[in-house]
Amino acid sequence: MNNLALKLSKEMVFTSVKVQQLMDEKLFPDEEFENQKKKEIYEEAKYFHKNQHGLVRISKYVFPESANIQRKCLTKHGVQLSFCEHGYDYGMADLESPIGKTSSGTKIWQMNFASEKAFTEWGSEARSQEAAMIMEMPLLHKASLFLDQSRITDSSLLHKNGPVTILTPILFEGVPQWVSLCNGQIKMITWDKTNNVISMMAPYRGDGLYKEKEIIFLLLTLFAGFGGIKRRGIKDKVPLTEIHTGNWGCGNFRNNKELIYLSQIYVADVLGINTIVFHLADNQLMEKAIEKWKKIPDNLCFDEVVKLFTDYGFKWR
């Protein structure tokens, strides 16, 4: 098993919280809903799962600052790519399958397209990917509040390091899913189903060509986040890892889709992630990204990858 992830991601926080604790309204009272439909769906789902038990594990990672680590050779392994024309229907909710749990030796992760603070779109009118994910898994919001209230981590996901702001991804394992938004249809899940979610913020507020510091932010985020996912698999002795993602940061954040595809594929590749599944990808831009990925030389170090990606001349939308 590739252990590069153990060197390229550093665990800052590892904790856990009981599902029933997150559902305790005295500890984490339900916030007000702006959207009446979301409120109705939440209340119905909570009724079905009021007696659900389990443990949500939460961990937080950064990219090590050591220059020696950043000079490590990044060997390509050949990640398997898969594509889904539908949105985030993670594993066909009609099947009573514990998709989020370890199944057949594979641990499956869903990417959350976070803003500076994760899981804030509790009951708003927002239709973002994050808002949809909270509608499916309401306890993600409560887990975020748990981190704030316990003072395990600050309310921001950001770690300041000189002129570069490095995102610190947060991983949530064993999160109950109560609702499915499969193919635009709202379905109530009436059995126990859990997922694993990684919350990561993409670069934002860029203009013109991507600058080197923006490429660094992008790659550091992915190496910390995907590295954290790989570390969890190594620690839990799960041999295979699968990540579901898509147009991360390509909405309001206006990132370049080709760059986002290329970056995710390349980092997953060198970290030894087995499969990465893209949902709703732009086919033409994906083909260009794959072509560039295949031509990237093997055994580059981090600084060389940053230069290569910067020299491609990607532009913000």
Tab-separated table of C-alpha atoms in Angstrom:
chain	number	residue	atom	x	y	z
A	1	MET	CA	0.000	0.000	0.000
A	2	ASN	CA	1.325	3.457	-0.917
A	3	ASN	CA	2.378	5.322	2.252
A	4	LEU	CA	3.089	8.698	0.605
A	5	ALA	CA	-0.125	9.988	2.209
A	6	LEU	CA	1.392	9.427	5.636
A	7	LYS	CA	4.155	11.876	4.685
A	8	LEU	CA	2.102	14.432	2.747
A	9	SER	CA	-0.746	14.966	5.211
A	10	LYS	CA	-0.530	15.770	8.906
A	11	GLU	CA	-3.350	14.968	11.318
A	12	MET	CA	-4.269	17.939	13.526
A	13	VAL	CA	-7.494	16.692	15.077
A	14	PHE	CA	-9.156	13.323	15.549
A	15	THR	CA	-12.288	13.059	17.640
A	16	SER	CA	-15.705	11.430	17.631
A	17	VAL	CA	-19.231	12.182	18.725
A	18	LYS	CA	-22.280	9.960	19.218
A	19	VAL	CA	-25.159	10.293	16.772
A	20	GLN	CA	-27.642	10.543	19.651
A	21	GLN	CA	-25.588	13.361	21.150
A	22	LEU	CA	-25.822	15.318	17.877
A	23	MET	CA	-29.585	14.722	17.838
A	24	ASP	CA	-30.019	16.004	21.398
A	25	GLU	CA	-31.893	19.314	21.015
A	26	LYS	CA	-30.707	20.491	24.436
A	27	LEU	CA	-27.098	20.273	23.251
A	28	PHE	CA	-27.651	21.204	19.598
A	29	PRO	CA	-31.049	22.860	19.152
A	30	ASP	CA	-32.529	22.935	15.672
A	31	GLU	CA	-31.990	26.295	14.014
A	32	GLU	CA	-34.680	28.254	12.222
A	33	PHE	CA	-35.563	27.295	8.660
A	34	GLU	CA	-36.024	29.927	5.977
A	35	ASN	CA	-37.279	27.234	3.629
A	36	GLN	CA	-40.509	25.561	4.738
A	37	LYS	CA	-40.009	22.555	2.450
A	38	LYS	CA	-36.603	21.837	3.988
A	39	LYS	CA	-38.146	22.062	7.438
A	40	GLU	CA	-40.869	19.539	6.559
A	41	ILE	CA	-38.368	17.106	5.052
A	42	TYR	CA	-36.045	17.394	8.051
A	43	GLU	CA	-38.804	16.797	10.589
A	44	GLU	CA	-40.098	13.751	8.716
A	45	ALA	CA	-36.581	12.320	8.365
A	46	LYS	CA	-35.764	12.944	12.008
A	47	TYR	CA	-38.900	11.042	13.022
A	48	PHE	CA	-37.772	7.977	11.040
A	49	HIS	CA	-34.308	8.068	12.570
A	50	LYS	CA	-34.975	9.326	16.102
A	51	ASN	CA	-33.638	6.091	17.586
A	52	GLN	CA	-30.603	5.815	15.334
A	53	HIS	CA	-27.253	5.182	17.012
A	54	GLY	CA	-23.672	5.220	15.875
A	55	LEU	CA	-20.503	7.270	16.003
A	56	VAL	CA	-19.387	10.117	13.734
A	57	ARG	CA	-15.602	10.332	13.522
A	58	ILE	CA	-14.108	13.727	12.702
A	59	SER	CA	-10.524	14.396	11.645
A	60	LYS	CA	-8.676	17.417	10.327
A	61	TYR	CA	-5.518	17.530	8.192
A	62	VAL	CA	-2.887	19.907	6.826
A	63	PHE	CA	-0.010	19.631	4.377
A	64	PRO	CA	3.355	19.452	6.239
A	65	GLU	CA	5.440	22.614	6.005
A	66	SER	CA	8.810	20.832	5.871
A	67	ALA	CA	10.794	21.510	2.687
A	68	ASN	CA	12.174	17.961	2.861
A	69	ILE	CA	8.663	16.559	2.606
A	70	GLN	CA	7.800	18.828	-0.326
A	71	ARG	CA	10.871	17.548	-2.206
A	72	LYS	CA	9.586	13.964	-2.103
A	73	CYS	CA	9.194	12.406	-5.562
A	74	LEU	CA	5.552	12.093	-6.593
A	75	THR	CA	5.227	8.731	-8.329
A	76	LYS	CA	2.202	8.172	-10.569
A	77	HIS	CA	0.235	4.988	-9.916
A	78	GLY	CA	-2.585	5.166	-12.456
A	79	VAL	CA	-5.801	6.066	-10.639
A	80	GLN	CA	-8.965	4.582	-12.133
A	81	LEU	CA	-11.384	7.206	-13.482
A	82	SER	CA	-15.148	6.802	-13.524
A	83	PHE	CA	-17.906	9.177	-14.633
A	84	CYS	CA	-21.528	9.670	-13.637
A	85	GLU	CA	-24.006	11.762	-15.626
A	86	HIS	CA	-26.146	12.293	-12.538
A	87	GLY	CA	-25.587	14.472	-9.513
A	88	TYR	CA	-24.580	13.219	-6.120
A	89	ASP	CA	-26.770	10.154	-5.867
A	90	TYR	CA	-23.918	8.199	-4.227
A	91	GLY	CA	-24.664	4.572	-4.754
A	92	MET	CA	-28.336	4.408	-5.754
A	93	ALA	CA	-30.379	5.200	-2.678
A	94	ASP	CA	-33.091	2.756	-3.775
A	95	LEU	CA	-30.744	-0.061	-2.801
A	96	GLU	CA	-30.557	-0.689	0.924
A	97	SER	CA	-26.772	-0.726	0.822
A	98	PRO	CA	-24.428	0.764	3.460
A	99	ILE	CA	-22.561	2.733	0.804
A	100	GLY	CA	-20.720	4.951	3.270
A	101	LYS	CA	-19.430	2.021	5.275
A	102	THR	CA	-16.554	-0.224	4.316
A	103	SER	CA	-17.994	-2.594	1.727
A	104	SER	CA	-16.041	-5.270	-0.151
A	105	GLY	CA	-12.818	-3.747	1.114
A	106	THR	CA	-13.584	-0.293	-0.345
A	107	LYS	CA	-14.148	2.915	1.591
A	108	ILE	CA	-16.225	5.464	-0.334
A	109	TRP	CA	-15.966	9.218	0.227
A	110	GLN	CA	-18.108	12.131	-0.934
A	111	MET	CA	-16.528	15.511	-1.598
A	112	ASN	CA	-18.245	18.517	-0.037
A	113	PHE	CA	-17.690	21.823	-1.845
A	114	ALA	CA	-17.238	23.985	1.238
A	115	SER	CA	-17.034	27.714	1.767
A	116	GLU	CA	-14.788	29.158	4.477
A	117	LYS	CA	-17.011	27.603	7.113
A	118	ALA	CA	-18.474	24.176	6.440
A	119	PHE	CA	-22.151	23.234	6.543
A	120	THR	CA	-23.745	26.602	7.215
A	121	GLU	CA	-26.592	26.281	4.689
A	122	TRP	CA	-28.861	24.655	7.256
A	123	GLY	CA	-32.320	25.862	6.379
A	124	SER	CA	-31.675	28.598	3.835
A	125	GLU	CA	-33.035	28.981	0.323
A	126	ALA	CA	-29.597	28.121	-1.099
A	127	ARG	CA	-29.379	25.433	-3.797
A	128	SER	CA	-25.641	24.847	-3.645
A	129	GLN	CA	-24.043	21.413	-3.477
A	130	GLU	CA	-23.345	22.010	0.208
A	131	ALA	CA	-26.986	22.948	0.906
A	132	ALA	CA	-28.161	19.772	-0.844
A	133	MET	CA	-25.707	17.663	1.158
A	134	ILE	CA	-26.978	19.072	4.466
A	135	MET	CA	-30.528	18.325	3.342
A	136	GLU	CA	-29.493	14.694	2.815
A	137	MET	CA	-27.321	14.485	5.938
A	138	PRO	CA	-28.532	17.084	8.472
A	139	LEU	CA	-26.153	15.902	11.185
A	140	LEU	CA	-23.247	17.337	9.174
A	141	HIS	CA	-24.413	20.745	10.357
A	142	LYS	CA	-24.670	19.522	13.937
A	143	ALA	CA	-21.174	17.975	13.717
A	144	SER	CA	-19.825	21.344	12.590
A	145	LEU	CA	-21.489	22.972	15.605
A	146	PHE	CA	-19.987	20.257	17.808
A	147	LEU	CA	-16.502	21.278	16.661
A	148	ASP	CA	-17.221	24.919	17.444
A	149	GLN	CA	-18.794	24.313	20.836
A	150	SER	CA	-16.126	21.872	21.984
A	151	ARG	CA	-13.388	24.313	20.922
A	152	ILE	CA	-11.545	21.446	19.274
A	153	THR	CA	-11.040	23.672	16.288
A	154	ASP	CA	-11.872	27.247	15.411
A	155	SER	CA	-14.984	28.055	13.425
A	156	SER	CA	-12.962	28.617	10.268
A	157	LEU	CA	-11.496	25.878	8.097
A	158	LEU	CA	-8.475	28.018	7.263
A	159	HIS	CA	-4.904	27.797	8.459
A	160	LYS	CA	-2.797	30.901	7.814
A	161	ASN	CA	0.780	30.277	6.755
A	162	GLY	CA	2.528	33.481	5.689
A	163	PRO	CA	1.220	34.878	2.405
A	164	VAL	CA	-0.533	31.617	1.469
A	165	THR	CA	-3.800	30.549	3.051
A	166	ILE	CA	-3.875	26.763	3.350
A	167	LEU	CA	-7.190	25.037	3.631
A	168	THR	CA	-7.401	22.488	6.389
A	169	PRO	CA	-9.830	19.808	5.151
A	170	ILE	CA	-12.181	18.160	7.641
A	171	LEU	CA	-13.265	14.539	7.293
A	172	PHE	CA	-16.556	13.220	8.671
A	173	GLU	CA	-16.946	9.430	8.827
A	174	GLY	CA	-20.107	7.476	9.532
A	175	VAL	CA	-22.526	10.370	8.937
A	176	PRO	CA	-26.173	9.197	8.797
A	177	GLN	CA	-27.967	9.906	5.520
A	178	TRP	CA	-31.684	10.470	6.013
A	179	VAL	CA	-32.790	11.780	2.612
A	180	SER	CA	-31.864	11.055	-1.003
A	181	LEU	CA	-31.941	13.687	-3.735
A	182	CYS	CA	-31.257	11.039	-6.377
A	183	ASN	CA	-31.748	12.439	-9.889
A	184	GLY	CA	-33.699	15.418	-8.609
A	185	GLN	CA	-36.225	13.308	-6.717
A	186	ILE	CA	-36.606	13.601	-2.948
A	187	LYS	CA	-36.805	10.196	-1.271
A	188	MET	CA	-36.876	9.397	2.412
A	189	ILE	CA	-34.368	6.778	3.549
A	190	THR	CA	-36.004	4.641	6.195
A	191	TRP	CA	-33.100	2.319	7.006
A	192	ASP	CA	-29.744	3.060	8.609
A	193	LYS	CA	-27.326	4.356	5.982
A	194	THR	CA	-24.081	6.216	6.603
A	195	ASN	CA	-21.610	8.108	4.419
A	196	ASN	CA	-18.094	9.489	4.641
A	197	VAL	CA	-17.697	13.139	3.683
A	198	ILE	CA	-14.657	15.354	3.147
A	199	SER	CA	-15.267	19.092	3.393
A	200	MET	CA	-12.802	21.189	1.359
A	201	MET	CA	-12.785	24.748	0.062
A	202	ALA	CA	-11.402	25.495	-3.400
A	203	PRO	CA	-9.461	28.675	-4.299
A	204	TYR	CA	-11.647	31.707	-4.952
A	205	ARG	CA	-11.717	35.403	-5.934
A	206	GLY	CA	-9.126	34.958	-8.668
A	207	ASP	CA	-8.895	36.886	-11.932
A	208	GLY	CA	-7.029	36.420	-15.201
A	209	LEU	CA	-4.308	33.755	-15.197
A	210	TYR	CA	-3.869	31.569	-12.119
A	211	LYS	CA	-0.957	32.821	-10.060
A	212	GLU	CA	1.590	30.507	-8.480
A	213	LYS	CA	0.218	31.106	-4.968
A	214	GLU	CA	-3.267	30.071	-6.173
A	215	ILE	CA	-1.908	26.859	-7.668
A	216	ILE	CA	-0.081	26.204	-4.386
A	217	PHE	CA	-3.319	26.725	-2.419
A	218	LEU	CA	-5.146	24.322	-4.744
A	219	LEU	CA	-2.556	21.559	-4.571
A	220	LEU	CA	-1.894	21.899	-0.834
A	221	THR	CA	-5.604	21.559	-0.202
A	222	LEU	CA	-5.847	18.407	-2.294
A	223	PHE	CA	-2.725	16.793	-0.866
A	224	ALA	CA	-3.949	17.450	2.675
A	225	GLY	CA	-7.538	16.352	1.988
A	226	PHE	CA	-7.017	13.358	-0.282
A	227	GLY	CA	-3.970	12.479	1.813
A	228	GLY	CA	-6.191	12.479	4.897
A	229	ILE	CA	-8.612	10.132	3.146
A	230	LYS	CA	-5.779	7.784	2.237
A	231	ARG	CA	-4.442	7.932	5.803
A	232	ARG	CA	-7.837	6.904	7.151
A	233	GLY	CA	-7.823	3.893	4.848
A	234	ILE	CA	-4.306	2.907	5.939
A	235	LYS	CA	-5.146	3.279	9.639
A	236	ASP	CA	-8.406	1.338	9.282
A	237	LYS	CA	-6.698	-1.310	7.117
A	238	VAL	CA	-9.130	-0.796	4.247
A	239	PRO	CA	-7.257	-1.649	1.025
A	240	LEU	CA	-9.311	0.344	-1.514
A	241	THR	CA	-10.417	3.984	-1.550
A	242	GLU	CA	-12.980	5.661	-3.817
A	243	ILE	CA	-13.664	9.419	-3.963
A	244	HIS	CA	-16.784	10.982	-5.514
A	245	THR	CA	-16.326	14.556	-6.666
A	246	GLY	CA	-17.083	16.856	-9.609
A	247	ASN	CA	-16.972	20.551	-10.445
A	248	TRP	CA	-15.375	21.503	-7.149
A	249	GLY	CA	-15.236	25.293	-6.783
A	250	CYS	CA	-16.497	25.881	-10.335
A	251	GLY	CA	-19.752	27.612	-9.429
A	252	ASN	CA	-19.691	30.898	-7.529
A	253	PHE	CA	-15.945	30.484	-6.965
A	254	ARG	CA	-15.406	30.616	-10.782
A	255	ASN	CA	-12.533	28.140	-10.963
A	256	ASN	CA	-11.332	26.716	-14.262
A	257	LYS	CA	-12.922	23.279	-14.693
A	258	GLU	CA	-10.041	21.783	-16.649
A	259	LEU	CA	-7.582	22.775	-13.913
A	260	ILE	CA	-9.878	21.440	-11.188
A	261	TYR	CA	-10.256	18.098	-12.987
A	262	LEU	CA	-6.519	17.811	-13.674
A	263	SER	CA	-5.537	18.679	-10.101
A	264	GLN	CA	-7.901	16.171	-8.511
A	265	ILE	CA	-6.877	13.374	-10.883
A	266	TYR	CA	-3.158	14.002	-10.467
A	267	VAL	CA	-3.192	14.221	-6.660
A	268	ALA	CA	-5.401	11.124	-6.380
A	269	ASP	CA	-3.002	9.352	-8.733
A	270	VAL	CA	0.240	10.048	-6.836
A	271	LEU	CA	-1.379	9.363	-3.454
A	272	GLY	CA	-2.509	5.931	-4.584
A	273	ILE	CA	-6.265	6.579	-4.436
A	274	ASN	CA	-7.825	3.642	-6.293
A	275	THR	CA	-10.821	5.286	-7.950
A	276	ILE	CA	-12.076	8.819	-8.437
A	277	VAL	CA	-15.637	9.282	-9.699
A	278	PHE	CA	-16.614	12.558	-11.375
A	279	HIS	CA	-20.257	13.621	-11.358
A	280	LEU	CA	-21.663	16.020	-13.990
A	281	ALA	CA	-18.253	16.690	-15.565
A	282	ASP	CA	-17.807	18.736	-18.753
A	283	ASN	CA	-16.770	16.013	-21.219
A	284	GLN	CA	-14.611	18.176	-23.480
A	285	LEU	CA	-12.700	19.792	-20.647
A	286	MET	CA	-12.322	16.433	-18.933
A	287	GLU	CA	-10.730	14.981	-22.076
A	288	LYS	CA	-8.221	17.848	-22.127
A	289	ALA	CA	-7.450	17.343	-18.439
A	290	ILE	CA	-6.895	13.603	-18.908
A	291	GLU	CA	-4.596	14.258	-21.849
A	292	LYS	CA	-2.462	16.627	-19.732
A	293	TRP	CA	-2.481	14.196	-16.796
A	294	LYS	CA	-1.107	11.379	-18.945
A	295	LYS	CA	1.740	13.618	-20.161
A	296	ILE	CA	2.857	14.790	-16.717
A	297	PRO	CA	6.353	13.377	-16.095
A	298	ASP	CA	6.768	10.859	-13.320
A	299	ASN	CA	8.688	11.540	-10.084
A	300	LEU	CA	8.312	15.316	-9.993
A	301	CYS	CA	8.547	17.040	-6.618
A	302	PHE	CA	5.890	19.401	-5.296
A	303	ASP	CA	7.604	22.605	-6.465
A	304	GLU	CA	8.029	21.184	-9.970
A	305	VAL	CA	4.334	20.303	-10.153
A	306	VAL	CA	3.407	23.836	-9.046
A	307	LYS	CA	5.562	25.304	-11.830
A	308	LEU	CA	4.134	22.930	-14.425
A	309	PHE	CA	0.535	23.729	-13.495
A	310	THR	CA	1.282	27.468	-13.424
A	311	ASP	CA	2.966	27.306	-16.839
A	312	TYR	CA	-0.136	25.703	-18.364
A	313	GLY	CA	-1.650	29.203	-18.215
A	314	PHE	CA	-5.096	28.310	-16.903
A	315	LYS	CA	-7.510	31.242	-16.612
A	316	TRP	CA	-10.192	31.964	-14.044
A	317	ARG	CA	-13.707	32.034	-15.458
